[in-house]
Amino acid sequence: MVKYYTGNNTGGIPGNLPQPYFWWEAGAMFGSLIDYWFLTGDSQYNDITTQAMLFQVGPDNDYMPPNQTKTEGNDDQGFWGMAAMSAAESKYPNPPSNQPQWLALAQGVFNSQAMRWDNTTCNGGLRWQIFTFNNGFNYKNTISNGAFFNLGARLAVYTGNQSYADWATKTWDWVSAVELMSPQYQFWDGSDDTQNCTTQNKIQWTYNAGIYLLGAANMYNFTNGSEVWRERVEGILNATDLFFTNGTTGSNVMFEQACEQNNKCDTDQYSFKAHLSRWMAATTKLAPFTTSFVETRLRSSAQAAAQQCSGGTDGVTCGMKWTQGPTWDGTYGVGQQMSALEVIQSNLIQQAAAPVTNSTGGTSKGDTSAGTAGTPASGIATAPITQGDRVGAAFLTVLVFIIVSGGAFWMVI
């Protein structure tokens, strides 16, 4: 995966992937490398990860760099914010004291998005795009609101601040009210606000299910095992069966049902399975009752993904179609490598520590005004919401799993 990255080359821009990759996918990639460090203890990619994560923060420390104005949407910003949140939760090495800290960066993203909550149409929600001149400004999509929900729930757990939980609940309720989520916990793609979100684009993607799953698991944890949030976690998990019911290698192998069978996946969509994989694994640490369900699917998917990493001139390039087993599908790129990496390393989650909080050993420093450009953030503790021994164990597990998966780690990274 890292071989596609050029930001650390002479003349390159730290944090940017080359064409045809959009900026959000770079943030997702560095999130995967933070996961890799956390799950394996291998720090060889930490320098490029930290460099990239700090270079792209923007002048207000909220991942709004001016060089991304032409393309950055709320979802793009959200993926960088979630990577910073993962760094705080996993005690990834903190930046130098004169640099913005991981928790503060996640707060900066969240605060800037809270101020964009848009009641002018659809009775709320975030738009896909931040700037009016970008295509999609009239689209309120599930992934942008999902990133906001995910971050809010995780910030609530990490900080203990009820205001973040209130925002997460408000976002969940809005997604439900405009029917971007079905009563069966299926997540659609989005809705047009010029029609007041009265119709939905009913495409289902793996990463939408995953982003709400982890958010709901954090809310379950924050509410000390609320039956409401347990039912929601279970409902989302059950609905993911849509993504595990195809192919000759068994029903527990993940696939991207909207585009994989018809060969219509684009550059972004090649990576979506990475996010469902990582968030399913992370869910087990917040809601342990999900462990058996998740492990069964991630184990089968990892074994199939490792087999699919059999292509290219090097014989170890990963394709997308894990359901084809060792028959390489001919595709390659950051998304395919990231997806294989995440599903394989996610099988190490039970040997990993639980995510830390500021009361259980977390060391990342926050900044409640980050991302507000010096003004109070809407809804964060200032306004009411009116709506509603790890290394040793990991080494042993890595060794065993590499034997099972045919040395997949060195192939995918």
XYZ file of C-alpha atoms in Angstrom:
413
model
C 0.000 0.000 0.000
C 2.729 2.447 0.991
C 4.462 2.007 -2.361
C 1.687 4.070 -3.944
C 2.379 6.994 -1.601
C 4.543 9.785 -3.006
C 4.109 12.473 -0.363
C 7.420 11.630 1.305
C 9.380 11.818 -1.959
C 11.495 14.824 -2.885
C 9.096 17.458 -4.177
C 6.047 15.584 -2.917
C 3.373 17.005 -0.619
C 3.170 15.111 2.676
C -0.276 13.588 3.108
C -1.233 13.589 -0.564
C -1.639 10.536 -2.752
C -1.022 10.899 -6.500
C -3.785 10.862 -9.073
C -6.338 9.312 -9.335
C -6.732 9.221 -5.544
C -8.754 11.859 -3.731
C -7.563 13.477 -0.500
C -9.980 11.586 1.744
C -8.409 8.260 0.806
C -5.018 9.462 1.996
C -6.561 10.222 5.388
C -8.092 6.764 5.423
C -4.746 5.215 4.482
C -2.956 6.904 7.373
C -5.759 5.749 9.649
C -4.963 2.214 8.489
C -1.274 2.716 9.270
C -2.188 3.918 12.771
C -4.238 0.733 13.128
C -1.264 -1.269 11.866
C 1.034 0.220 14.506
C -1.549 -0.360 17.238
C -2.260 -3.966 16.316
C 1.286 -5.133 15.555
C 3.615 -2.809 17.458
C 5.595 -2.202 14.234
C 6.527 1.484 14.066
C 8.334 1.571 10.717
C 5.591 3.684 9.096
C 5.078 6.078 12.006
C 7.346 8.809 10.673
C 5.531 9.209 7.364
C 2.178 8.894 9.118
C 2.879 11.588 11.688
C 4.390 13.870 9.059
C 1.320 13.558 6.848
C -1.194 13.895 9.653
C 0.399 17.152 10.816
C 1.129 18.643 7.403
C -2.526 18.556 6.347
C -4.124 20.117 9.452
C -4.802 23.534 7.884
C -4.551 26.974 9.510
C -7.352 26.310 12.033
C -6.185 22.796 13.033
C -9.317 21.153 11.646
C -8.116 19.429 8.465
C -9.241 22.236 6.196
C -6.014 22.869 4.235
C -6.400 25.605 1.591
C -4.933 23.360 -1.122
C -8.006 21.092 -0.881
C -10.690 23.776 -1.250
C -11.661 22.652 -4.757
C -12.567 19.132 -3.693
C -12.953 18.853 0.086
C -16.316 17.737 1.412
C -17.538 17.014 4.917
C -16.855 13.325 4.420
C -13.267 13.976 3.273
C -12.591 16.098 6.336
C -14.275 13.495 8.508
C -11.906 10.713 7.458
C -8.879 12.739 8.547
C -10.655 13.575 11.807
C -11.403 9.915 12.459
C -7.743 9.038 11.816
C -6.746 11.606 14.460
C -9.360 10.150 16.811
C -7.878 6.678 16.308
C -4.457 8.063 17.169
C -5.791 9.458 20.449
C -7.678 6.263 21.333
C -4.723 3.987 20.587
C -2.087 6.173 22.315
C -0.248 6.561 19.044
C 2.863 8.662 19.776
C 1.876 12.251 20.430
C 3.124 15.067 18.180
C 5.747 17.518 19.475
C 4.285 19.860 22.081
C 4.374 22.811 19.677
C 2.131 20.976 17.204
C -1.639 20.333 17.355
C -2.478 17.170 19.258
C -4.570 14.233 18.059
C -7.570 14.821 20.308
C -7.588 18.525 19.521
C -7.551 17.767 15.788
C -10.521 15.428 16.114
C -12.327 18.106 18.102
C -11.443 20.679 15.460
C -13.076 18.606 12.746
C -16.134 17.945 14.864
C -16.556 21.587 15.913
C -16.247 22.904 12.373
C -18.889 20.441 11.203
C -21.237 21.188 14.090
C -21.269 24.796 12.879
C -22.276 23.565 9.404
C -25.368 21.701 10.635
C -27.933 22.968 8.164
C -31.543 23.508 9.194
C -32.476 25.386 6.008
C -33.480 22.156 4.269
C -34.483 18.668 5.366
C -34.831 19.892 8.966
C -31.097 19.499 9.550
C -28.156 17.387 8.567
C -24.790 18.010 6.954
C -24.391 18.588 3.262
C -21.967 16.432 1.321
C -19.979 19.416 0.112
C -18.684 22.311 2.189
C -18.394 24.892 -0.579
C -21.293 26.008 -2.760
C -19.236 25.822 -5.971
C -18.607 22.087 -5.649
C -20.868 19.539 -7.311
C -22.933 17.792 -4.662
C -23.597 20.821 -2.459
C -27.319 20.017 -2.637
C -26.772 16.417 -1.554
C -27.070 15.408 2.087
C -25.304 12.108 2.195
C -25.114 9.321 4.689
C -21.329 9.108 4.912
C -20.810 12.779 5.823
C -23.401 12.581 8.566
C -22.003 9.194 9.552
C -18.519 10.607 10.071
C -19.998 13.372 12.241
C -22.004 10.814 14.237
C -18.994 8.509 14.549
C -16.724 11.306 15.774
C -19.329 12.645 18.190
C -19.878 9.253 19.785
C -16.153 8.564 20.104
C -15.440 12.021 21.519
C -18.202 11.446 24.068
C -16.521 8.233 25.223
C -13.025 9.723 25.250
C -13.858 12.982 27.031
C -16.987 12.056 28.993
C -18.653 15.218 27.611
C -22.413 14.718 27.266
C -22.630 17.427 24.592
C -20.855 15.170 22.103
C -23.276 12.343 22.890
C -26.213 14.728 22.425
C -24.925 15.664 18.990
C -24.456 11.991 18.116
C -28.025 11.224 19.156
C -29.317 14.231 17.245
C -27.508 13.062 14.104
C -28.780 9.484 14.452
C -32.326 10.745 14.903
C -32.050 12.985 11.833
C -30.679 10.164 9.651
C -33.604 8.029 10.766
C -36.179 10.800 10.295
C -35.210 11.498 6.660
C -35.092 7.732 6.051
C -31.441 7.500 5.092
C -31.599 4.513 7.441
C -34.364 1.957 7.093
C -36.208 0.350 10.042
C -34.053 -2.725 9.308
C -30.846 -0.662 9.697
C -29.978 -0.519 6.031
C -28.105 2.676 5.170
C -28.826 4.367 1.852
C -26.384 6.659 0.061
C -28.033 10.080 0.442
C -30.804 12.463 -0.530
C -31.322 15.656 -2.571
C -32.074 18.675 -0.410
C -33.754 20.485 -3.322
C -36.489 17.894 -2.779
C -36.292 18.405 0.985
C -34.801 14.893 1.316
C -38.128 13.247 0.489
C -36.524 10.576 -1.700
C -33.411 8.500 -1.108
C -30.679 7.104 -3.318
C -30.960 3.502 -2.145
C -27.485 2.247 -2.914
C -25.857 0.432 0.001
C -22.126 0.605 0.671
C -20.071 -1.315 3.200
C -18.490 1.786 4.702
C -21.830 3.393 5.533
C -22.805 0.367 7.607
C -19.413 0.356 9.280
C -19.275 4.015 10.210
C -22.658 3.899 11.969
C -21.853 0.553 13.574
C -18.809 1.895 15.406
C -20.640 5.064 16.372
C -23.519 3.044 17.800
C -21.063 0.789 19.668
C -19.496 3.856 21.266
C -22.926 5.117 22.275
C -23.675 1.693 23.782
C -20.478 2.012 25.771
C -21.092 5.634 26.756
C -24.594 4.819 28.022
C -23.287 1.893 30.111
C -24.933 -0.768 27.996
C -28.200 0.907 27.034
C -30.676 -1.590 25.579
C -31.619 0.991 22.953
C -28.098 1.229 21.637
C -27.524 -2.516 21.965
C -30.521 -3.146 19.731
C -29.157 -0.659 17.213
C -25.712 -2.267 17.190
C -27.254 -5.698 16.690
C -29.553 -4.370 13.982
C -26.708 -2.845 11.989
C -24.627 -6.003 12.323
C -27.467 -8.192 11.134
C -28.019 -5.898 8.158
C -24.384 -6.357 7.093
C -25.301 -9.882 6.000
C -25.983 -8.216 2.633
C -22.213 -7.863 2.253
C -21.385 -11.460 3.195
C -23.651 -13.551 0.997
C -21.900 -14.015 -2.333
C -19.143 -16.054 -3.967
C -17.802 -19.539 -4.175
C -15.593 -19.303 -1.086
C -18.476 -19.093 1.367
C -21.081 -16.734 2.767
C -18.710 -15.175 5.294
C -16.496 -13.465 2.711
C -17.076 -9.739 2.399
C -17.936 -8.177 -0.953
C -19.082 -4.775 -2.197
C -22.505 -5.736 -3.438
C -23.317 -2.454 -5.245
C -20.425 -2.590 -7.704
C -18.217 -5.635 -7.324
C -20.231 -8.181 -9.275
C -20.796 -5.897 -12.259
C -17.228 -4.553 -12.278
C -18.415 -0.974 -11.773
C -16.408 -0.048 -8.665
C -14.455 3.189 -8.937
C -11.210 4.233 -7.243
C -12.949 5.270 -4.020
C -15.121 2.183 -3.810
C -12.164 -0.198 -4.026
C -11.330 0.884 -0.471
C -14.757 0.691 1.175
C -14.335 -2.821 2.570
C -11.318 -1.609 4.544
C -13.576 0.611 6.605
C -16.270 -1.958 7.355
C -13.481 -4.351 8.400
C -11.754 -1.926 10.755
C -14.972 -0.667 12.312
C -16.416 -4.139 12.819
C -13.224 -5.101 14.644
C -13.219 -1.925 16.743
C -16.855 -2.501 17.660
C -15.938 -5.676 19.537
C -13.894 -3.654 22.035
C -16.821 -1.331 22.831
C -19.607 -3.907 22.617
C -18.078 -7.320 23.401
C -21.345 -9.170 22.729
C -20.601 -8.683 19.010
C -17.310 -10.604 19.099
C -18.441 -14.005 17.848
C -20.479 -12.554 14.982
C -17.635 -10.312 13.870
C -14.775 -12.773 14.265
C -16.438 -15.408 12.091
C -16.821 -12.991 9.190
C -13.489 -11.235 9.488
C -11.575 -14.517 9.730
C -13.101 -15.943 6.552
C -12.737 -12.629 4.733
C -9.085 -12.275 5.758
C -8.201 -15.727 4.520
C -9.912 -15.019 1.192
C -8.303 -11.567 0.899
C -4.835 -13.048 1.486
C -5.447 -15.505 -1.333
C -6.543 -12.685 -3.643
C -3.181 -10.957 -3.074
C -1.701 -13.092 -5.830
C -1.567 -10.754 -8.820
C 0.701 -8.338 -10.637
C 4.234 -8.861 -11.826
C 5.349 -9.404 -8.235
C 2.757 -12.115 -7.618
C 1.568 -10.476 -4.397
C -0.586 -7.576 -5.631
C -4.051 -7.548 -4.053
C -7.250 -7.471 -6.057
C -10.720 -6.557 -4.872
C -12.723 -9.739 -5.383
C -11.969 -11.808 -2.326
C -14.754 -14.170 -3.341
C -12.535 -15.367 -6.234
C -9.945 -16.783 -3.878
C -6.473 -17.071 -5.458
C -7.656 -16.046 -8.933
C -6.524 -12.420 -9.144
C -9.232 -10.135 -10.525
C -6.790 -7.864 -12.389
C -7.371 -4.740 -10.296
C -4.810 -3.035 -8.091
C -4.214 0.134 -6.107
C -4.342 1.783 -2.715
C -7.938 0.740 -2.061
C -7.355 -2.931 -2.752
C -4.208 -2.997 -0.603
C -5.861 -1.060 2.224
C -8.879 -3.344 2.259
C -6.719 -6.466 2.435
C -4.519 -4.930 5.131
C -7.444 -3.892 7.317
C -9.334 -7.159 7.126
C -6.186 -9.180 7.876
C -4.925 -7.048 10.754
C -8.431 -6.765 12.197
C -8.085 -10.388 13.223
C -5.572 -9.230 15.844
C -8.103 -7.050 17.648
C -8.724 -9.399 20.571
C -5.030 -9.230 21.531
C -5.157 -5.429 21.505
C -5.970 -3.145 24.390
C -9.303 -1.389 24.534
C -9.333 2.209 23.270
C -8.241 4.579 25.999
C -10.105 7.621 27.285
C -8.898 10.646 29.206
C -9.725 8.760 32.411
C -8.182 5.382 31.470
C -4.690 6.350 30.380
C -5.251 8.582 27.364
C -2.529 11.199 26.986
C -3.643 13.215 23.959
C -4.486 16.812 24.820
C -7.700 18.416 23.635
C -8.786 21.884 22.575
C -12.506 22.534 22.827
C -12.226 25.645 20.654
C -10.315 23.952 17.825
C -11.874 24.469 14.427
C -13.993 27.421 15.536
C -11.572 30.166 14.424
C -11.831 31.713 17.874
C -15.630 31.584 18.182
C -17.672 29.251 20.422
C -18.589 25.971 18.766
C -22.288 25.420 18.317
C -23.572 22.854 20.757
C -20.296 21.943 22.484
C -20.890 22.568 26.182
C -22.235 26.070 25.410
C -25.633 25.413 23.843
C -28.287 22.775 24.603
C -29.337 20.167 22.082
C -33.004 20.390 21.578
C -33.439 17.195 19.528
C -33.759 14.462 21.083
C 1.470 -7.157 27.776
C -0.075 -6.303 24.231
C 3.176 -6.532 22.167
C 3.970 -10.084 23.170
C 0.504 -11.365 22.564
C 0.295 -9.496 19.281
C 3.581 -10.956 18.073
C 2.411 -14.500 18.713
C -0.905 -13.866 17.020
C 0.753 -12.147 14.066
C 3.059 -15.124 13.662
C 0.187 -17.591 13.717
C -1.954 -15.505 11.427
C 0.827 -14.918 8.911
C 1.279 -18.670 8.673
C -2.438 -19.052 8.006
C -2.629 -16.216 5.499
C 0.542 -17.007 3.604
C 2.597 -14.042 4.752
C -0.081 -11.558 3.822
C 1.183 -8.632 5.912
C 4.278 -7.971 3.907
C 2.280 -8.315 0.725
C -0.412 -5.746 1.522
C 1.663 -2.952 3.071
